[in-house]
Amino acid sequence: TLKDNVNILLDKASLESQESIGFIKAAKVLMK
Amino acid sequence: MEEEVDKLELMFQKADSDLDYIQYRLEYEIKTNHPDSAGEKNPVTLLQELSAIKSRFQTLHERFKPIADEQKETKSRICATFNKTMTVIQELQKQTDLELSPLTEEEKTAVQQLK
Amino acid sequence: SSDLDQLCSHINEKIGNIKKSLSLRNCGQVPNSKTILSKIGDEIMVINELLNKLEIEIQFQEQTTNSLKELCASLEEDYKDVEHLK
């Protein structure tokens, strides 16, 4: 249903965000 | 031929406006039979809101996809540049016999994270 | 023919909408129609809230993409420096 699709995309977006935040933090550690 | 095309065009225009009029009359009748009341919307309003949220979801979905692709591409570029930089640093290290301090735990975790 | 296809889908879409309205015309006679309509209304509000959250998440994603690009640019500068050093 539309609600399911919205939830799926919302979960995917927040997962991607968390991954990217972790990635940026790790990169900054190595760049120090 | 041209006359036929004009006639056909007029017929389509009339059909279009007839369909609009039918839609209008139906919605008017439904709104009259089901006036909005406190907390309850009439079916026509709900139908319009439903199509609005469908198109809003479609727009957001189309906006999300290129962002995710671009992030993936940028991340792989970062990893590739890291690798290149580390390779050159190791070559410099050999040439200068300079011992660099080993990676700290935090840095090792970060390397894993990047991989 | 693409114009005709467009015209055809345009007319079909309008006919589809009229069919939907026709099916709603007698919804007053459906038992519990008020309850059903109010449930649909509630569901639409919930989905709107989810879409608001999704929009905020996508805006955050756009900012994160910019941070990643800045990071990438600075890293490539570092690489040039090391190459220069070598």
Short mmCIF file of C-alpha atoms in Angstrom, two decimals:
data_model
loop_
_atom_site.label_atom_id
_atom_site.label_comp_id
_atom_site.label_asym_id
_atom_site.label_seq_id
_atom_site.Cartn_x
_atom_site.Cartn_y
_atom_site.Cartn_z
CA THR A 1 0.00 0.00 0.00
CA LEU A 2 1.06 3.61 -0.25
CA LYS A 3 1.70 3.74 3.50
CA ASP A 4 3.96 0.69 3.27
CA ASN A 5 5.87 2.23 0.39
CA VAL A 6 6.34 5.48 2.31
CA ASN A 7 7.59 3.54 5.34
CA ILE A 8 9.99 1.49 3.20
CA LEU A 9 11.48 4.59 1.58
CA LEU A 10 11.65 6.36 4.95
CA ASP A 11 13.54 3.43 6.50
CA LYS A 12 15.88 3.29 3.51
CA ALA A 13 16.60 7.02 3.67
CA SER A 14 17.33 6.99 7.39
CA LEU A 15 19.58 3.94 7.00
CA GLU A 16 21.50 5.69 4.22
CA SER A 17 21.85 8.75 6.43
CA GLN A 18 23.29 6.77 9.30
CA GLU A 19 25.72 5.02 6.97
CA SER A 20 26.86 8.33 5.50
CA ILE A 21 27.35 9.91 8.91
CA GLY A 22 29.51 6.96 9.97
CA PHE A 23 31.44 7.18 6.71
CA ILE A 24 32.13 10.90 7.11
CA LYS A 25 33.28 10.44 10.71
CA ALA A 26 35.65 7.62 9.72
CA ALA A 27 37.06 9.63 6.83
CA LYS A 28 37.70 12.61 9.10
CA VAL A 29 39.53 10.39 11.58
CA LEU A 30 41.85 9.17 8.84
CA MET A 31 42.36 12.63 7.43
CA LYS A 32 43.65 13.98 10.78
CA MET B 1 -9.25 16.54 -45.22
CA GLU B 2 -8.57 19.59 -43.17
CA GLU B 3 -12.27 20.09 -42.60
CA GLU B 4 -12.51 16.52 -41.29
CA VAL B 5 -9.61 17.15 -38.89
CA ASP B 6 -11.23 20.34 -37.61
CA LYS B 7 -14.49 18.52 -37.08
CA LEU B 8 -12.70 15.76 -35.20
CA GLU B 9 -10.88 18.29 -33.06
CA LEU B 10 -14.16 19.99 -32.18
CA MET B 11 -15.65 16.62 -31.20
CA PHE B 12 -12.74 15.88 -28.88
CA GLN B 13 -13.00 19.31 -27.32
CA LYS B 14 -16.70 18.83 -26.73
CA ALA B 15 -16.12 15.38 -25.23
CA ASP B 16 -13.46 16.86 -22.97
CA SER B 17 -15.71 19.64 -21.70
CA ASP B 18 -18.63 17.19 -21.30
CA LEU B 19 -16.44 14.96 -19.14
CA ASP B 20 -15.40 17.97 -17.07
CA TYR B 21 -19.04 18.95 -16.61
CA ILE B 22 -20.06 15.42 -15.56
CA GLN B 23 -17.19 15.34 -13.05
CA TYR B 24 -18.19 18.73 -11.70
CA ARG B 25 -21.85 17.73 -11.32
CA LEU B 26 -20.98 14.45 -9.58
CA GLU B 27 -18.62 16.16 -7.16
CA TYR B 28 -21.19 18.85 -6.48
CA GLU B 29 -23.84 16.21 -5.75
CA ILE B 30 -21.53 14.19 -3.48
CA LYS B 31 -20.45 17.31 -1.60
CA THR B 32 -24.07 18.29 -1.15
CA ASN B 33 -25.03 14.81 0.11
CA HIS B 34 -21.97 14.55 2.30
CA PRO B 35 -21.15 18.03 3.59
CA ASP B 36 -17.88 18.33 5.48
CA SER B 37 -18.56 18.11 9.17
CA ALA B 38 -16.29 18.39 12.15
CA GLY B 39 -13.44 15.97 11.67
CA GLU B 40 -15.07 14.30 8.71
CA LYS B 41 -14.29 15.17 5.14
CA ASN B 42 -16.49 14.38 2.21
CA PRO B 43 -15.42 11.62 -0.18
CA VAL B 44 -14.45 14.02 -2.95
CA THR B 45 -12.08 15.93 -0.69
CA LEU B 46 -10.60 12.62 0.50
CA LEU B 47 -10.17 11.46 -3.08
CA GLN B 48 -8.36 14.69 -3.96
CA GLU B 49 -6.15 14.44 -0.87
CA LEU B 50 -5.38 10.84 -1.72
CA SER B 51 -4.17 11.71 -5.19
CA ALA B 52 -2.20 14.66 -3.72
CA ILE B 53 -0.27 12.40 -1.31
CA LYS B 54 0.35 9.87 -4.09
CA SER B 55 1.93 12.50 -6.30
CA ARG B 56 3.85 13.94 -3.35
CA PHE B 57 5.29 10.50 -2.59
CA GLN B 58 6.21 10.06 -6.28
CA THR B 59 8.03 13.42 -6.26
CA LEU B 60 9.97 12.58 -3.09
CA HIS B 61 10.84 9.14 -4.47
CA GLU B 62 12.24 10.70 -7.65
CA ARG B 63 14.16 13.22 -5.56
CA PHE B 64 15.67 10.54 -3.30
CA LYS B 65 17.05 8.17 -5.93
CA PRO B 66 19.66 10.49 -7.57
CA ILE B 67 20.85 11.62 -4.12
CA ALA B 68 21.50 8.03 -3.05
CA ASP B 69 23.35 7.31 -6.33
CA GLU B 70 25.44 10.47 -6.00
CA GLN B 71 26.39 9.60 -2.43
CA LYS B 72 27.46 6.14 -3.48
CA GLU B 73 29.62 7.57 -6.24
CA THR B 74 31.22 10.20 -3.96
CA LYS B 75 31.97 7.59 -1.31
CA SER B 76 33.74 5.35 -3.79
CA ARG B 77 35.74 8.34 -5.05
CA ILE B 78 36.76 9.11 -1.45
CA CYS B 79 37.85 5.50 -0.91
CA ALA B 80 39.83 5.46 -4.17
CA THR B 81 41.59 8.74 -3.25
CA PHE B 82 42.36 7.43 0.21
CA ASN B 83 43.94 4.33 -1.25
CA LYS B 84 46.02 6.33 -3.71
CA THR B 85 47.17 8.69 -0.97
CA MET B 86 48.13 5.84 1.35
CA THR B 87 50.10 4.15 -1.43
CA VAL B 88 52.13 7.31 -2.09
CA ILE B 89 52.72 7.83 1.64
CA GLN B 90 54.03 4.28 1.93
CA GLU B 91 56.38 4.91 -1.00
CA LEU B 92 57.61 8.09 0.68
CA GLN B 93 58.04 6.16 3.88
CA LYS B 94 60.30 3.66 2.11
CA GLN B 95 62.32 6.35 0.41
CA THR B 96 62.92 8.31 3.58
CA ASP B 97 63.25 5.37 5.96
CA LEU B 98 60.90 7.29 8.17
CA GLU B 99 58.88 5.00 10.44
CA LEU B 100 55.34 6.24 10.75
CA SER B 101 53.49 5.41 13.95
CA PRO B 102 51.12 2.45 13.51
CA LEU B 103 47.41 3.08 13.12
CA THR B 104 45.58 3.66 16.38
CA GLU B 105 42.53 1.57 17.22
CA GLU B 106 40.32 4.44 16.24
CA GLU B 107 42.05 4.69 12.85
CA LYS B 108 41.82 0.95 12.29
CA THR B 109 38.07 1.10 13.01
CA ALA B 110 37.79 4.01 10.63
CA VAL B 111 39.57 2.04 7.86
CA GLN B 112 37.14 -0.85 8.41
CA GLN B 113 34.23 1.59 8.28
CA LEU B 114 35.42 3.02 4.99
CA LYS B 115 35.84 -0.42 3.49
CA SER C 1 0.22 8.88 -33.11
CA SER C 2 1.87 9.99 -29.86
CA ASP C 3 -0.49 12.98 -29.79
CA LEU C 4 -3.42 10.64 -30.19
CA ASP C 5 -2.00 8.39 -27.46
CA GLN C 6 -1.74 11.39 -25.17
CA LEU C 7 -5.27 12.45 -26.05
CA CYS C 8 -6.52 8.95 -25.42
CA SER C 9 -4.85 8.69 -22.00
CA HIS C 10 -6.13 12.19 -21.15
CA ILE C 11 -9.72 11.18 -21.93
CA ASN C 12 -9.30 7.80 -20.20
CA GLU C 13 -7.98 9.48 -17.09
CA LYS C 14 -11.07 11.71 -16.95
CA ILE C 15 -13.34 8.74 -17.47
CA GLY C 16 -11.49 6.93 -14.68
CA ASN C 17 -12.03 9.86 -12.33
CA ILE C 18 -15.74 9.96 -13.21
CA LYS C 19 -16.02 6.24 -12.47
CA LYS C 20 -14.42 6.81 -9.08
CA SER C 21 -16.83 9.66 -8.34
CA LEU C 22 -19.75 7.51 -9.47
CA SER C 23 -18.70 4.77 -7.07
CA LEU C 24 -18.58 7.38 -4.31
CA ARG C 25 -21.98 8.74 -5.22
CA ASN C 26 -23.87 6.13 -3.27
CA CYS C 27 -21.35 5.70 -0.48
CA GLY C 28 -23.86 7.29 1.88
CA GLN C 29 -25.91 4.11 1.60
CA VAL C 30 -22.95 1.93 2.59
CA PRO C 31 -23.35 0.94 6.24
CA ASN C 32 -20.71 2.60 8.46
CA SER C 33 -19.76 4.89 5.58
CA LYS C 34 -19.04 7.70 8.04
CA THR C 35 -16.72 5.47 10.02
CA ILE C 36 -14.95 4.31 6.88
CA LEU C 37 -14.55 7.86 5.59
CA SER C 38 -13.19 9.09 8.88
CA LYS C 39 -10.73 6.16 8.98
CA ILE C 40 -9.55 7.05 5.48
CA GLY C 41 -9.18 10.65 6.61
CA ASP C 42 -7.08 9.53 9.58
CA GLU C 43 -4.92 7.32 7.38
CA ILE C 44 -4.29 10.22 4.99
CA MET C 45 -3.16 12.36 7.91
CA VAL C 46 -0.79 9.60 9.10
CA ILE C 47 0.68 9.27 5.59
CA ASN C 48 1.10 13.02 5.35
CA GLU C 49 3.05 12.96 8.61
CA LEU C 50 5.25 10.17 7.20
CA LEU C 51 5.80 12.17 4.03
CA ASN C 52 6.82 15.18 6.15
CA LYS C 53 9.39 13.00 7.89
CA LEU C 54 10.56 11.64 4.54
CA GLU C 55 11.00 15.15 3.18
CA ILE C 56 13.12 16.14 6.20
CA GLU C 57 15.19 12.97 5.75
CA ILE C 58 15.77 13.74 2.07
CA GLN C 59 16.82 17.31 2.91
CA PHE C 60 19.30 15.85 5.41
CA GLN C 61 20.51 13.48 2.70
CA GLU C 62 21.14 16.45 0.41
CA GLN C 63 23.22 18.15 3.12
CA THR C 64 25.13 14.92 3.72
CA THR C 65 25.86 14.66 0.01
CA ASN C 66 27.32 18.16 0.09
CA SER C 67 29.51 17.24 3.10
CA LEU C 68 30.73 14.15 1.27
CA LYS C 69 31.62 16.25 -1.78
CA GLU C 70 33.55 18.75 0.36
CA LEU C 71 35.35 15.86 2.04
CA CYS C 72 36.21 14.37 -1.33
CA ALA C 73 37.57 17.69 -2.62
CA SER C 74 39.74 18.22 0.46
CA LEU C 75 41.02 14.65 0.24
CA GLU C 76 41.95 15.13 -3.39
CA GLU C 77 43.88 18.25 -2.36
CA ASP C 78 45.74 16.14 0.19
CA TYR C 79 46.54 13.61 -2.49
CA LYS C 80 47.96 16.33 -4.73
CA ASP C 81 50.11 17.56 -1.82
CA VAL C 82 51.50 14.08 -1.20
CA GLU C 83 52.18 13.59 -4.88
CA HIS C 84 53.95 16.95 -4.90
CA LEU C 85 55.95 15.91 -1.87
CA LYS C 86 56.98 12.71 -3.60
#
